[in-house]
Short mmCIF file of C-alpha atoms in Angstrom, two decimals:
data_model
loop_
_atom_site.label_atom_id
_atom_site.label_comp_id
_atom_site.label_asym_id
_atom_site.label_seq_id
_atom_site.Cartn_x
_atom_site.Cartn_y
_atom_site.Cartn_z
CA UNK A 1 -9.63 25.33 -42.45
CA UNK A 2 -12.15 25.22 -39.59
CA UNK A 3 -11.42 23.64 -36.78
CA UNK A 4 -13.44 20.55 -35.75
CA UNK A 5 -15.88 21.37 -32.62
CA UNK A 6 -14.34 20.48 -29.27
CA UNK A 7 -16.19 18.06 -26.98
CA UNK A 8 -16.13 19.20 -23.18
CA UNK A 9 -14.65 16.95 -20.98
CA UNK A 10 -12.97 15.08 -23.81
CA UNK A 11 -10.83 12.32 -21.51
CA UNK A 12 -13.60 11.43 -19.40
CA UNK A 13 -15.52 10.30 -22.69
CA UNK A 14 -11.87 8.91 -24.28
CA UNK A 15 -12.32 6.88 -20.83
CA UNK A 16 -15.60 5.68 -21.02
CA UNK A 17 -15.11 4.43 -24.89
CA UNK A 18 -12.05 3.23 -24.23
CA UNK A 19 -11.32 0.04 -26.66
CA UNK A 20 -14.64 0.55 -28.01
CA UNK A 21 -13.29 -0.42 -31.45
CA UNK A 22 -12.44 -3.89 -30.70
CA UNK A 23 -15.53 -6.79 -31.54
CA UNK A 24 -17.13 -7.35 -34.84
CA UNK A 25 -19.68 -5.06 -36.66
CA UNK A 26 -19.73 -1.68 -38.10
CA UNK A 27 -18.14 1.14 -36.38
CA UNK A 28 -21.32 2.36 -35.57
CA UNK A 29 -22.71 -1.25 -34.04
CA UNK A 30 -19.87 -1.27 -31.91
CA UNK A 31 -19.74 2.65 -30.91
CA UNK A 32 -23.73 1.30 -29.31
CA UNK A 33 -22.69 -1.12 -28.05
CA UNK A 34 -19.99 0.23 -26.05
CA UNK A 35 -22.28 2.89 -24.91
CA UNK A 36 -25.06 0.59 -24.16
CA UNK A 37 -22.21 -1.41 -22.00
CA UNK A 38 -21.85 1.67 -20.30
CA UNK A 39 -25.74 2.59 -19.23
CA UNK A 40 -25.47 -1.09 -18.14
CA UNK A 41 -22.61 -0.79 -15.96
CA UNK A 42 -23.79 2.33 -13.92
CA UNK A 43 -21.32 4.47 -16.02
CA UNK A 44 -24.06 6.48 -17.68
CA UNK A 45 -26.85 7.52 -15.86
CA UNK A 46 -30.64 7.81 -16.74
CA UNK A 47 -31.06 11.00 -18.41
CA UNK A 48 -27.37 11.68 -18.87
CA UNK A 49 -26.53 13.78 -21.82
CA UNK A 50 -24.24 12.02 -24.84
CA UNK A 51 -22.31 14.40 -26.19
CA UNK A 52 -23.28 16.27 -29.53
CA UNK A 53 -22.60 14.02 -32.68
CA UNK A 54 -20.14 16.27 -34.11
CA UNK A 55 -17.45 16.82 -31.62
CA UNK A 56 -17.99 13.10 -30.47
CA UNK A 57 -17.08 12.32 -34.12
CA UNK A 58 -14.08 14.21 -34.10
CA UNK A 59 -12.95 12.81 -30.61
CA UNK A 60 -13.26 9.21 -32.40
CA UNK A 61 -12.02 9.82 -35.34
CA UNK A 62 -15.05 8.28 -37.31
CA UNK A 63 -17.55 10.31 -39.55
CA UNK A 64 -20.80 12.15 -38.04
CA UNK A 65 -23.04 9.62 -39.90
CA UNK A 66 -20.99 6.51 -37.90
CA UNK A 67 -22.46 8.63 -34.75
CA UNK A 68 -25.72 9.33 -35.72
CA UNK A 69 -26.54 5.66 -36.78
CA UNK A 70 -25.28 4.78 -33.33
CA UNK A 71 -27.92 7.05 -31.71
CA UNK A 72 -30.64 6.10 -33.25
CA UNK A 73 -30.11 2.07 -33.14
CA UNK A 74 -29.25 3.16 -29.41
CA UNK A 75 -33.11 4.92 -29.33
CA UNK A 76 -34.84 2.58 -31.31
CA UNK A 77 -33.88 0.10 -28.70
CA UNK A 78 -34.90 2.41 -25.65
CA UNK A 79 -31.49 3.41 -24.41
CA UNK A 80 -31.74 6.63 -25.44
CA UNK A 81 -33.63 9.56 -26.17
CA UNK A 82 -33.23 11.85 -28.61
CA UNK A 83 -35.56 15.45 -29.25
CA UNK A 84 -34.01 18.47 -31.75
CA UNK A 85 -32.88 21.34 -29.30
CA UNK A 86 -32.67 19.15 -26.59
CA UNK A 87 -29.35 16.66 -27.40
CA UNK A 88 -29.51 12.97 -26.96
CA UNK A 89 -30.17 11.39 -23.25
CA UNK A 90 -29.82 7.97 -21.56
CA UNK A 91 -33.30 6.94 -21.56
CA UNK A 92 -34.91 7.35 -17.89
CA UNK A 93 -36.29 3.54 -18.57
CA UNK A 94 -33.33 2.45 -19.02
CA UNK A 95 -31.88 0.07 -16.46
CA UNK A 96 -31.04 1.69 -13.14
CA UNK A 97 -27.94 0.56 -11.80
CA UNK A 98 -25.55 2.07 -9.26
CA UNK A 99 -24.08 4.58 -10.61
CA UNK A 100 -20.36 4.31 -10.93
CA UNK A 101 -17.49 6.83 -11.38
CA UNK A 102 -15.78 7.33 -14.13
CA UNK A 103 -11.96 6.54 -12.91
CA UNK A 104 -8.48 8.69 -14.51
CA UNK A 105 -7.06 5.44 -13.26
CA UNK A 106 -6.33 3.76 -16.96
CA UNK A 107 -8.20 0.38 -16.50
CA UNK A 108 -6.63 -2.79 -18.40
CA UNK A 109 -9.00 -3.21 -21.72
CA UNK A 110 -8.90 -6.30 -23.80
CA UNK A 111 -5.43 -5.77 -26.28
CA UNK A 112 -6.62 -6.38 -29.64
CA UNK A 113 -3.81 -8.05 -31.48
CA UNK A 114 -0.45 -7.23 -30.62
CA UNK A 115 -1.01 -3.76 -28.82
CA UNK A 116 1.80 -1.57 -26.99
CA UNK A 117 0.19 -0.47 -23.61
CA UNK A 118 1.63 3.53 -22.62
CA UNK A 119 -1.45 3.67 -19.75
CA UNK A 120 0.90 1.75 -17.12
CA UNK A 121 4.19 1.97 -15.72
CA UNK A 122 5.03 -1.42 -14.23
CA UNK A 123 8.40 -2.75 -14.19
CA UNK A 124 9.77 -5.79 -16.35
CA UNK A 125 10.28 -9.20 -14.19
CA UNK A 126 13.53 -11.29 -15.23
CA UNK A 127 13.52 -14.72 -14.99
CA UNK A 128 16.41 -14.00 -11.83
CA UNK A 129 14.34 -12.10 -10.25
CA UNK A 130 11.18 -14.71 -9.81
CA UNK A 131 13.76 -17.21 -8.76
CA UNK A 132 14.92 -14.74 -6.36
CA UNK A 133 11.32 -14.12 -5.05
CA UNK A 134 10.09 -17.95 -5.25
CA UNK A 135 13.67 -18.65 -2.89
CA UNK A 136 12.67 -15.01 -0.09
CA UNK A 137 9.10 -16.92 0.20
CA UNK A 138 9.86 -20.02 1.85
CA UNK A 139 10.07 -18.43 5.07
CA UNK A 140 5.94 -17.58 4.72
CA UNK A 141 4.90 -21.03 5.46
CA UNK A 142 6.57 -21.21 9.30
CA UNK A 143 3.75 -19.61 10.87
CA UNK A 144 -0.06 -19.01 10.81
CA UNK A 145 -1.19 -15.46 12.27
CA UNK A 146 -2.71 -12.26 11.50
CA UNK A 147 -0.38 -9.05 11.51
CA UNK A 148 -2.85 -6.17 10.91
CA UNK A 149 -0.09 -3.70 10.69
CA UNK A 150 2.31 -5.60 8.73
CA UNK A 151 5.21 -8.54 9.60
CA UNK A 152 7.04 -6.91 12.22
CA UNK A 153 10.85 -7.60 11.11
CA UNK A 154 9.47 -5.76 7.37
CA UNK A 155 8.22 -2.94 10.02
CA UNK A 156 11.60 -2.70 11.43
CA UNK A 157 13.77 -2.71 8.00
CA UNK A 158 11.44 -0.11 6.48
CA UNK A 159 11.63 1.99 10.02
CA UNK A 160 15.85 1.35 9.67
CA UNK A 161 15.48 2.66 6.28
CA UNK A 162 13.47 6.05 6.81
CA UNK A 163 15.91 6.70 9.92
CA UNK A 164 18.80 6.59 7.96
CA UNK A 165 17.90 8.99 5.67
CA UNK A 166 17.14 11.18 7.63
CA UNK A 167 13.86 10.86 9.13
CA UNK A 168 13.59 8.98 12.44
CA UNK A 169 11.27 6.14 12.90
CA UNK A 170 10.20 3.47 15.08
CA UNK A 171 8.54 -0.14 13.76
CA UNK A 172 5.21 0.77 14.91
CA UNK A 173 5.47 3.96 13.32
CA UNK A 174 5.47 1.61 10.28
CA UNK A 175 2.05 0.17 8.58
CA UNK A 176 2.32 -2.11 5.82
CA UNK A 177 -0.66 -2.14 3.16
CA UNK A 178 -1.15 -4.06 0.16
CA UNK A 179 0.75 -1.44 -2.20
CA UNK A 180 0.77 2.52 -2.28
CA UNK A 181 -3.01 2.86 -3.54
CA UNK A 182 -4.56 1.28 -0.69
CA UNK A 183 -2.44 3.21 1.87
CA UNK A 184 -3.76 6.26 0.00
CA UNK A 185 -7.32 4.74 0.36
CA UNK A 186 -6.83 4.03 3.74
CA UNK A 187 -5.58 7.55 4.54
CA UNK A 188 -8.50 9.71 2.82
CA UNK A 189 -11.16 6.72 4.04
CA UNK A 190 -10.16 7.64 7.45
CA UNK A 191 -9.83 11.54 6.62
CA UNK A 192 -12.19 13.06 4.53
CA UNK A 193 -15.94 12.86 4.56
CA UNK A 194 -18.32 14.09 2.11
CA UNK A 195 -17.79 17.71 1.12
CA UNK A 196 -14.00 18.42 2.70
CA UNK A 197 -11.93 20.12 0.49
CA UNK A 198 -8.81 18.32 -0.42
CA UNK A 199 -5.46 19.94 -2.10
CA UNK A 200 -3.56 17.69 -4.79
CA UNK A 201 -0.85 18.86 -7.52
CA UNK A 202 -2.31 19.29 -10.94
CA UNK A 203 -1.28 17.50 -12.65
CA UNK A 204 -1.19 14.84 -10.43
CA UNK A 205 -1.61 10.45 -10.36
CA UNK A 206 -4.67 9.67 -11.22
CA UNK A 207 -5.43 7.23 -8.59
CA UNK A 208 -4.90 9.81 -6.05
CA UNK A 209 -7.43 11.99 -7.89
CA UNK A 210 -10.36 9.03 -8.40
CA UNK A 211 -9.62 8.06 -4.20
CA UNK A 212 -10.40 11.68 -3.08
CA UNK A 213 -13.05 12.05 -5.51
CA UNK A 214 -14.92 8.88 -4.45
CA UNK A 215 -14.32 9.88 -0.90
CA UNK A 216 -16.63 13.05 -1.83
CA UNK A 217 -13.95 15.83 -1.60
CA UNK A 218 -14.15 19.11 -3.67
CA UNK A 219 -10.55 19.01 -4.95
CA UNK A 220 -8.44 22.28 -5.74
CA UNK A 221 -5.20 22.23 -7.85
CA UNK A 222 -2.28 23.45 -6.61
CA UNK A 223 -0.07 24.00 -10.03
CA UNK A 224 2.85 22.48 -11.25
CA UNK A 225 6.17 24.25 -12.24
CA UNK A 226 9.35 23.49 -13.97
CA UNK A 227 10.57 22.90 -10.17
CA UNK A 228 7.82 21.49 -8.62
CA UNK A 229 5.18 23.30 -6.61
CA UNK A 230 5.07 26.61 -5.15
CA UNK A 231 4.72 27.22 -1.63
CA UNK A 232 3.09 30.31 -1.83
CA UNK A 233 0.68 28.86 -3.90
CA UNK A 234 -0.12 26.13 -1.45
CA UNK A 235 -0.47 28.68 1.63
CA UNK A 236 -2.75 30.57 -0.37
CA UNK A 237 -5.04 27.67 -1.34
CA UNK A 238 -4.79 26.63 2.15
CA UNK A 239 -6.09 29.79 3.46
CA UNK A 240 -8.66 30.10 0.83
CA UNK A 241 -10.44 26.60 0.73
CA UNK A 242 -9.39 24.94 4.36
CA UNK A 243 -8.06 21.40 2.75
CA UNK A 244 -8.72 18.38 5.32
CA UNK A 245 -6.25 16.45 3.63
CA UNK A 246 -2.92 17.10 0.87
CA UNK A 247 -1.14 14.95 -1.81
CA UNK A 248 2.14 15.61 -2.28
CA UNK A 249 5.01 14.18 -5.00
CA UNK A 250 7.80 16.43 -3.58
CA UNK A 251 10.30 13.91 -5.60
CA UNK A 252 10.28 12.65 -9.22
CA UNK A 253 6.86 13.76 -9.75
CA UNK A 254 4.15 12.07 -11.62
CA UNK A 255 4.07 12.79 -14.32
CA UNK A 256 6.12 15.72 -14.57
CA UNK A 257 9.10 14.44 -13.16
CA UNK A 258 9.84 17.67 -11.18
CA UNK A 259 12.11 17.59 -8.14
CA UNK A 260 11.33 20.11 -5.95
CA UNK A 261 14.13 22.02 -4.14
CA UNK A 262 15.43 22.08 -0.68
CA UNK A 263 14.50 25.43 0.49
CA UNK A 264 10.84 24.83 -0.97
CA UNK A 265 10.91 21.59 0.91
CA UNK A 266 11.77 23.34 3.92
CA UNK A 267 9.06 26.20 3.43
CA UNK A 268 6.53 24.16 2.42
CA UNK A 269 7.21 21.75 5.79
CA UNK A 270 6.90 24.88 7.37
CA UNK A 271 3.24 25.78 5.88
CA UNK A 272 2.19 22.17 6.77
CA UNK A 273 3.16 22.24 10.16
CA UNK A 274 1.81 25.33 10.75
CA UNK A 275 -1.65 24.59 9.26
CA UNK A 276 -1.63 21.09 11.29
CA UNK A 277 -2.75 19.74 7.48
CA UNK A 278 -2.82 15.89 7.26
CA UNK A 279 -0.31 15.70 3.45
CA UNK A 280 -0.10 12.42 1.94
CA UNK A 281 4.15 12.50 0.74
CA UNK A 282 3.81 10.00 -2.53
CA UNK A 283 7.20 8.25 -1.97
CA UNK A 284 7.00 5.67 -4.48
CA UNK A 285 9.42 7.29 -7.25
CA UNK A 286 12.21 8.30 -4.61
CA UNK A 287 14.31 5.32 -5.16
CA UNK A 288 14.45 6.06 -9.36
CA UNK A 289 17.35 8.89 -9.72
CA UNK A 290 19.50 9.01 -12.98
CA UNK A 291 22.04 11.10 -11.55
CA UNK A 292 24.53 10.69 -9.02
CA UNK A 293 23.89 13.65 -7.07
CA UNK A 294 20.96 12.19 -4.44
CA UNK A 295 17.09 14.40 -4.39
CA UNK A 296 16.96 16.19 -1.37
CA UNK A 297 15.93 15.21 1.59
CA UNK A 298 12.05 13.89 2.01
CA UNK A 299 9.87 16.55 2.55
CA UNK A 300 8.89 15.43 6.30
CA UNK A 301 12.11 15.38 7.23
CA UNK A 302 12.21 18.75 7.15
CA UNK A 303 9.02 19.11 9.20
CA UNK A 304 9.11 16.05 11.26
CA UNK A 305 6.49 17.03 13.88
CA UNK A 306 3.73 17.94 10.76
CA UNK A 307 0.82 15.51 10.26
CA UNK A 308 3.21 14.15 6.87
CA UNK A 309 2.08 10.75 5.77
CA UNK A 310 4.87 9.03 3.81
CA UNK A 311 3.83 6.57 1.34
CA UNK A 312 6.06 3.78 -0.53
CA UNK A 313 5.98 0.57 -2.09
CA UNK A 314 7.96 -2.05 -4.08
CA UNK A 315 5.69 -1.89 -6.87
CA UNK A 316 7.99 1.18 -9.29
CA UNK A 317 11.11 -0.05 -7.61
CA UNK A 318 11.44 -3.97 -8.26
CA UNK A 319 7.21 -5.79 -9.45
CA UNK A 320 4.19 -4.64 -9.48
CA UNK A 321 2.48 -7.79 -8.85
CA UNK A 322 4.32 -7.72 -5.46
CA UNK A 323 1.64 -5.34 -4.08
CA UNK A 324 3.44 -4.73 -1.13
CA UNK A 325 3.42 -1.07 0.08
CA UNK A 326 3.79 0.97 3.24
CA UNK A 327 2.80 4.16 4.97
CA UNK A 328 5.19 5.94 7.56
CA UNK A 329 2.94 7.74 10.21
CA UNK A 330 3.15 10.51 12.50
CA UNK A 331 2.47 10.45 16.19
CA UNK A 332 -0.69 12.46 15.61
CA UNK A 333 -2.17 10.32 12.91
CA UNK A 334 -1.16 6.84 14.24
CA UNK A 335 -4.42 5.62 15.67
CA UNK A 336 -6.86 6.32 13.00
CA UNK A 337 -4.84 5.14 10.21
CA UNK A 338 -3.59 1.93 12.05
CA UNK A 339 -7.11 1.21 13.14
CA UNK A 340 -8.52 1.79 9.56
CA UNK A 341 -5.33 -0.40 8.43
CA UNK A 342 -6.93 -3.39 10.59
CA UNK A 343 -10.38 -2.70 9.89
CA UNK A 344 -9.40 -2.91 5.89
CA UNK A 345 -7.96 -6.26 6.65
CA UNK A 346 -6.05 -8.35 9.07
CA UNK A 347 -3.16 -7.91 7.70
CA UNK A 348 -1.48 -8.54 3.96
CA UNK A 349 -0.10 -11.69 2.35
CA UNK A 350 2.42 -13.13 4.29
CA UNK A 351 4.52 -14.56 1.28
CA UNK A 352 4.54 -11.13 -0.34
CA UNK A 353 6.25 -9.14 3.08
CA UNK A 354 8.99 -11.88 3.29
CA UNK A 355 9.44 -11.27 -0.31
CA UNK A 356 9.73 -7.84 0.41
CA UNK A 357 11.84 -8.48 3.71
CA UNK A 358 14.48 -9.87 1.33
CA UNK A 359 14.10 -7.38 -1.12
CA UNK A 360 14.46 -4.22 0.69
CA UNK A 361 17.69 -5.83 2.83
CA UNK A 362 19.63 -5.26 -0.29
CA UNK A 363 18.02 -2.23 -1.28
CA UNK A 364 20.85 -0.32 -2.39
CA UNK A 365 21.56 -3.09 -5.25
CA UNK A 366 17.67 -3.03 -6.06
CA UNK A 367 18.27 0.60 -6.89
CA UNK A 368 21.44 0.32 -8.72
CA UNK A 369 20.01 -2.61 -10.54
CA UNK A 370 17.02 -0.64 -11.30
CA UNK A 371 17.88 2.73 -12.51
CA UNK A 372 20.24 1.56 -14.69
CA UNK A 373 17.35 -0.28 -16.56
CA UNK A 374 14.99 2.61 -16.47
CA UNK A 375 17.77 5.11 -17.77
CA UNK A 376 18.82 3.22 -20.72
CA UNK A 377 14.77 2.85 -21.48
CA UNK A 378 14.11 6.87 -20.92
CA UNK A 379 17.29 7.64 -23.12
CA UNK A 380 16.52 5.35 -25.92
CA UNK A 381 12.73 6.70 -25.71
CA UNK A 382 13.78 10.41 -25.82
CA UNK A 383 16.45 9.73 -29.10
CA UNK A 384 13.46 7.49 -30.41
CA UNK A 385 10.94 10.47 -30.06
CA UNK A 386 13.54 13.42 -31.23
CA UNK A 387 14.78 11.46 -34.58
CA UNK A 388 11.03 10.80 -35.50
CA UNK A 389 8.80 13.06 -33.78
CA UNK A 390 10.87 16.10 -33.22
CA UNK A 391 7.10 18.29 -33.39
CA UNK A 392 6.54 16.56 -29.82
CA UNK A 393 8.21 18.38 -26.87
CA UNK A 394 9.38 17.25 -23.29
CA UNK A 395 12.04 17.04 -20.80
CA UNK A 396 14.17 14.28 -19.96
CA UNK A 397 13.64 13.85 -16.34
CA UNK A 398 16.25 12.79 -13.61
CA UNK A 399 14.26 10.99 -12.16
CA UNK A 400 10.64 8.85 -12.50
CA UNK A 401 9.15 6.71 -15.03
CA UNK A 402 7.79 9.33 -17.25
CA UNK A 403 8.20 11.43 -20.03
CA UNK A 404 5.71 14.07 -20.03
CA UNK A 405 4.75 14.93 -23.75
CA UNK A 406 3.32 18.54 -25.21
CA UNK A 407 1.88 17.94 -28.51
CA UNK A 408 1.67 20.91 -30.76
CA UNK A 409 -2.12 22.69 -31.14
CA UNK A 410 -3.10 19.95 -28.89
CA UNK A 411 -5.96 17.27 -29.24
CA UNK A 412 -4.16 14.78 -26.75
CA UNK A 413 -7.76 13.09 -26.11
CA UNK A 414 -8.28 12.47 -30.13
CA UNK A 415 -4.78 11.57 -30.59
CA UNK A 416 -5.56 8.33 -28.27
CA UNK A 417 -7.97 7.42 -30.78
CA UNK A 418 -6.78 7.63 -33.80
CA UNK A 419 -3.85 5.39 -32.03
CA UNK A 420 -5.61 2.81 -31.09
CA UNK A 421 -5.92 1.19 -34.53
CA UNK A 422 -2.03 1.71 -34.79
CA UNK A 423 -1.83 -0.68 -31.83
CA UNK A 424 -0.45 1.76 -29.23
CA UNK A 425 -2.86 1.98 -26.17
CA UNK A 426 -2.56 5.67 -24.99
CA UNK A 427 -3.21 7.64 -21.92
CA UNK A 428 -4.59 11.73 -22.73
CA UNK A 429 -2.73 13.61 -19.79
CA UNK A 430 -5.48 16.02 -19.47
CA UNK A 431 -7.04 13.29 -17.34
CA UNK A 432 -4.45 13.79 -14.38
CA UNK A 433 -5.87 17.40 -14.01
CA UNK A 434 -7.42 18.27 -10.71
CA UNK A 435 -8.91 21.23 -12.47
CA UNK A 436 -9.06 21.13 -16.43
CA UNK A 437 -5.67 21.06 -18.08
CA UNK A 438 -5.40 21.58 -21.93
CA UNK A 439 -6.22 18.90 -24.04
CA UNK A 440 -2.00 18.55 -25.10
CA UNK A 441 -0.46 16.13 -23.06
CA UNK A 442 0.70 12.40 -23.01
CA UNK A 443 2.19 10.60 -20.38
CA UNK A 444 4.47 8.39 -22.28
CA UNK A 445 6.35 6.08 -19.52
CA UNK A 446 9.49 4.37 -20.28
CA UNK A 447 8.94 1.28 -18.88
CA UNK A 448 8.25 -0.80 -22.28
CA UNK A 449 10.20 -3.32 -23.25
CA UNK A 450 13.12 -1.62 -24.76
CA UNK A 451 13.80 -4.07 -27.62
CA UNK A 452 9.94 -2.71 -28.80
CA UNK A 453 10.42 1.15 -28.08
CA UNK A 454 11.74 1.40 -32.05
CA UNK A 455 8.56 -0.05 -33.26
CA UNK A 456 6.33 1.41 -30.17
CA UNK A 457 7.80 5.00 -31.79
CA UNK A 458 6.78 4.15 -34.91
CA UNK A 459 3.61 3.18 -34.74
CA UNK A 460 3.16 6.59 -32.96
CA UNK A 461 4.59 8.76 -35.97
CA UNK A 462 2.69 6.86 -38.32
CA UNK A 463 -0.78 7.72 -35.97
CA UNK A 464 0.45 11.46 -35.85
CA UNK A 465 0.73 11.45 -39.60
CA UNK A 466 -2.92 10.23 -39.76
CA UNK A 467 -4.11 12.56 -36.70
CA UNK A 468 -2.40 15.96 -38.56
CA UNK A 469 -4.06 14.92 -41.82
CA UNK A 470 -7.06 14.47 -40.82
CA UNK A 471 -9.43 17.84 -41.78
CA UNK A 472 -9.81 20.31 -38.58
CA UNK A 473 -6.84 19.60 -36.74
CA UNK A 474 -4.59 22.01 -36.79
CA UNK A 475 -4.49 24.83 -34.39
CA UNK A 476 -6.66 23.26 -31.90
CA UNK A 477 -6.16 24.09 -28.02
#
């Protein structure tokens, strides 16, 4: 059977039509439309190529004509362009807005009916638990004043907290931010300018990619093993390419869930220091161990003098909707981040950092509390997945949110479509590549409700049944 054409670049395109299937009309009125919504939004570009009617087909899961019929109500209307030898092209008339990127980052789309969302990893909130934060806010309302770098007694409980594990700290080594991705926005804002090169895992989170991409970086991958990176491989991308800036997920990683080891930890500290290279340590996951042996250490503890920017927040460990995050700076990098901190503004919500206050004075219970809820969701996922979709592979992590899925002869990006109509929103994992990744991955977290995991799981075997049936699909790459 031949193989349906491949469509380069397949995730950006799954991102760009993502939900396009939802409204009323034909397939192919809505396919236009949701490509005319992008030309309007600055998402496609004047005289930006659409990709060949064929593989776009495939990618959606819909028949060439459904494509073609697109197109041309797309160029009757003078969106597009279309000329035999040449492809199909926004129009240049079209409207010229600013263009804007693409993100990895999985933006919310409207659920259509009752849809099972796989893009995000958020924790679930308990009734308990808003009690608990609606009682830790009273305190907010005592006082009216700006703390750029955070609420000082937060400062001091986080500082208490990195010093007694190991890393010593001070408060005002201590800047609070309004959850992980801004203190990673703030840090490459104030780093990188147009045309640094920047080194990230591969695969890595994807809002760590779209923040050094917007910044203008050239990004390199540094690869991703069964134990985490490989120090060699980061000294020799560092001598090669001269990074300004590194992002790091020593612990737990995303999505991988790789811990690396102690003596790489201690190597790659090493390399750091030595190469006075400003790394980003992603800390957010380090508080979601299944096991009762500990991760080792942080990975600037064992290089506390190197330029190692730890990042945390609440958001993995207790709500997402707390938005209350952190960064942990060096000596060396204290001034420009604080100052870009205060410049970003004034300081975060005051009812939020009490919240947090509370919350991270009884943070050994908020980790006990919540690792035994992930566990019991990543168990009952992986027996879920192994009963009735024993084709897929993985490994259960010890740590994370994550199971990261290989699907046999690949097609992760058409996969995503064909499950959309199943009601399972889907996230291709080829899209938290630095550098191109095959087209086989999911990201699958366990964070869904666990009372709809059985029927989550079986939505997905009954979209695999329809992907593997469909005419072209096996043996693709």
């Amino acid at each position: 059977m031949t193989a349906s054409p491949l469509l380069p670049d397949a995730p950006r395109w799954t991102t760009v039509l993502d939900g396009w299937r939802g409204g009323g009309g034909t397939l192919s009125a809505r396919l236009g439309a949701a490509l005319q919504g992008a030309v309007s939004s600055g998402h496609l570009t004047p005289g930006e190529r659409l990709p060949a009617e064929r593989p776009l087909a495939s990618l959606l899961g819909v028949s060439r004509s459904t494509v073609v019929a697109a197109y041309d109500d797309l160029a009757a209307g003078g969106w597009v362009t279309r000329r035999v030898g040449s492809g199909t092209h926004v129009s240049a008339t079209a409207p010229r807005r600013s263009p804007v990127m693409t993100l990895r980052t999985p933006v919310a789309a409207p659920h259509v009916g009752d849809t099972l969302d796989f893009t995000i990893a958020v924790p679930l909130l308990t009734e308990a638990q808003r009690v608990q934060m609606r009682a830790a806010a009273q305190d907010a309302f005592v006082e009216s004043v700006y703390h750029p770098h955070g609420l000082p007694e937060l400062r001091a409980v986080i500082a208490g907290i990195y010093t007694r594990e190991g890393l010593p700290t001070r408060p005002e080594q201590v800047v609070v931010t309004s959850g992980a991705q801004q203190a990673i926005s703030l840090i490459a804002g104030a780093l990188l300018r147009r045309g640094d090169h920047a080194l990230l895992e591969t695969p890595t989170y994807f809002g760590a990619i779209d923040v050094f991409r917007a910044a203008g970086a050239e990004l390199h991958g540094l690869p991703v093993g069964a134990q985490g990176v490989n120090p060699d491989d980061f000294h020799r991308l560092v001598r090669a390419h001269g990074p300004r800036l590194a992002f790091l997920t020593p612990t737990y990683q995303n999505p991988t869930g790789t811990v690396l080891p102690a003596r790489a930890r201690q190597h790659l500290g090493a390399l750091i220091a030595d190469a006075n290279l400003p790394t980003i340590e992603d800390d957010t996951l380090y508080d979601l161990g299944f096991t009762d042996t500990p991760p080792p250490a942080r990975l600037s503890t064992y290089a506390p003098e190197a330029p190692i920017v730890n990042v945390g927040s609440l958001s993995k460990l207790y709500w997402a909707g707390l938005r209350v995050g952190w960064m942990r700076l060096p000596t060396a990098l204290a001034g420009p981040l604080g100052q870009a901190k205060t410049l970003a503004d004034f300081g975060g919500s005051l009812p939020a950092q009490h919240i947090a206050l509370h919350l991270l004075q009884e943070l050994d219970t908020l980790r006990r509390d919540r690792q035994a809820q992930v566990s019991a969701a990543r168990d009952l996922l992986a027996t879920l997945l192994r009963q009735h979709l024993p084709e897929w592979t993985f490994r259960v992590p010890d740590g994370g949110q994550y199971l990261w899925i290989e699907l046999p002869g690949g097609g992760a990006s058409r996969y995503t479509h064909v499950a959309a109509p199943h009601g399972v929103r889907l996230f291709p994992g080829a899209s938290m590549g630095v550098e191109p990744l095959p087209d086989r991955y999911l990201r699958l977290p366990f964070t869904l409700d666990p009372a709809r995991l059985p029927d989550a799981v079986k939505r997905l075997r009954a979209a695999w049944d329809e992907f593997r049936a469909r005419p072209g699909q096996e043996g693709l790459a």
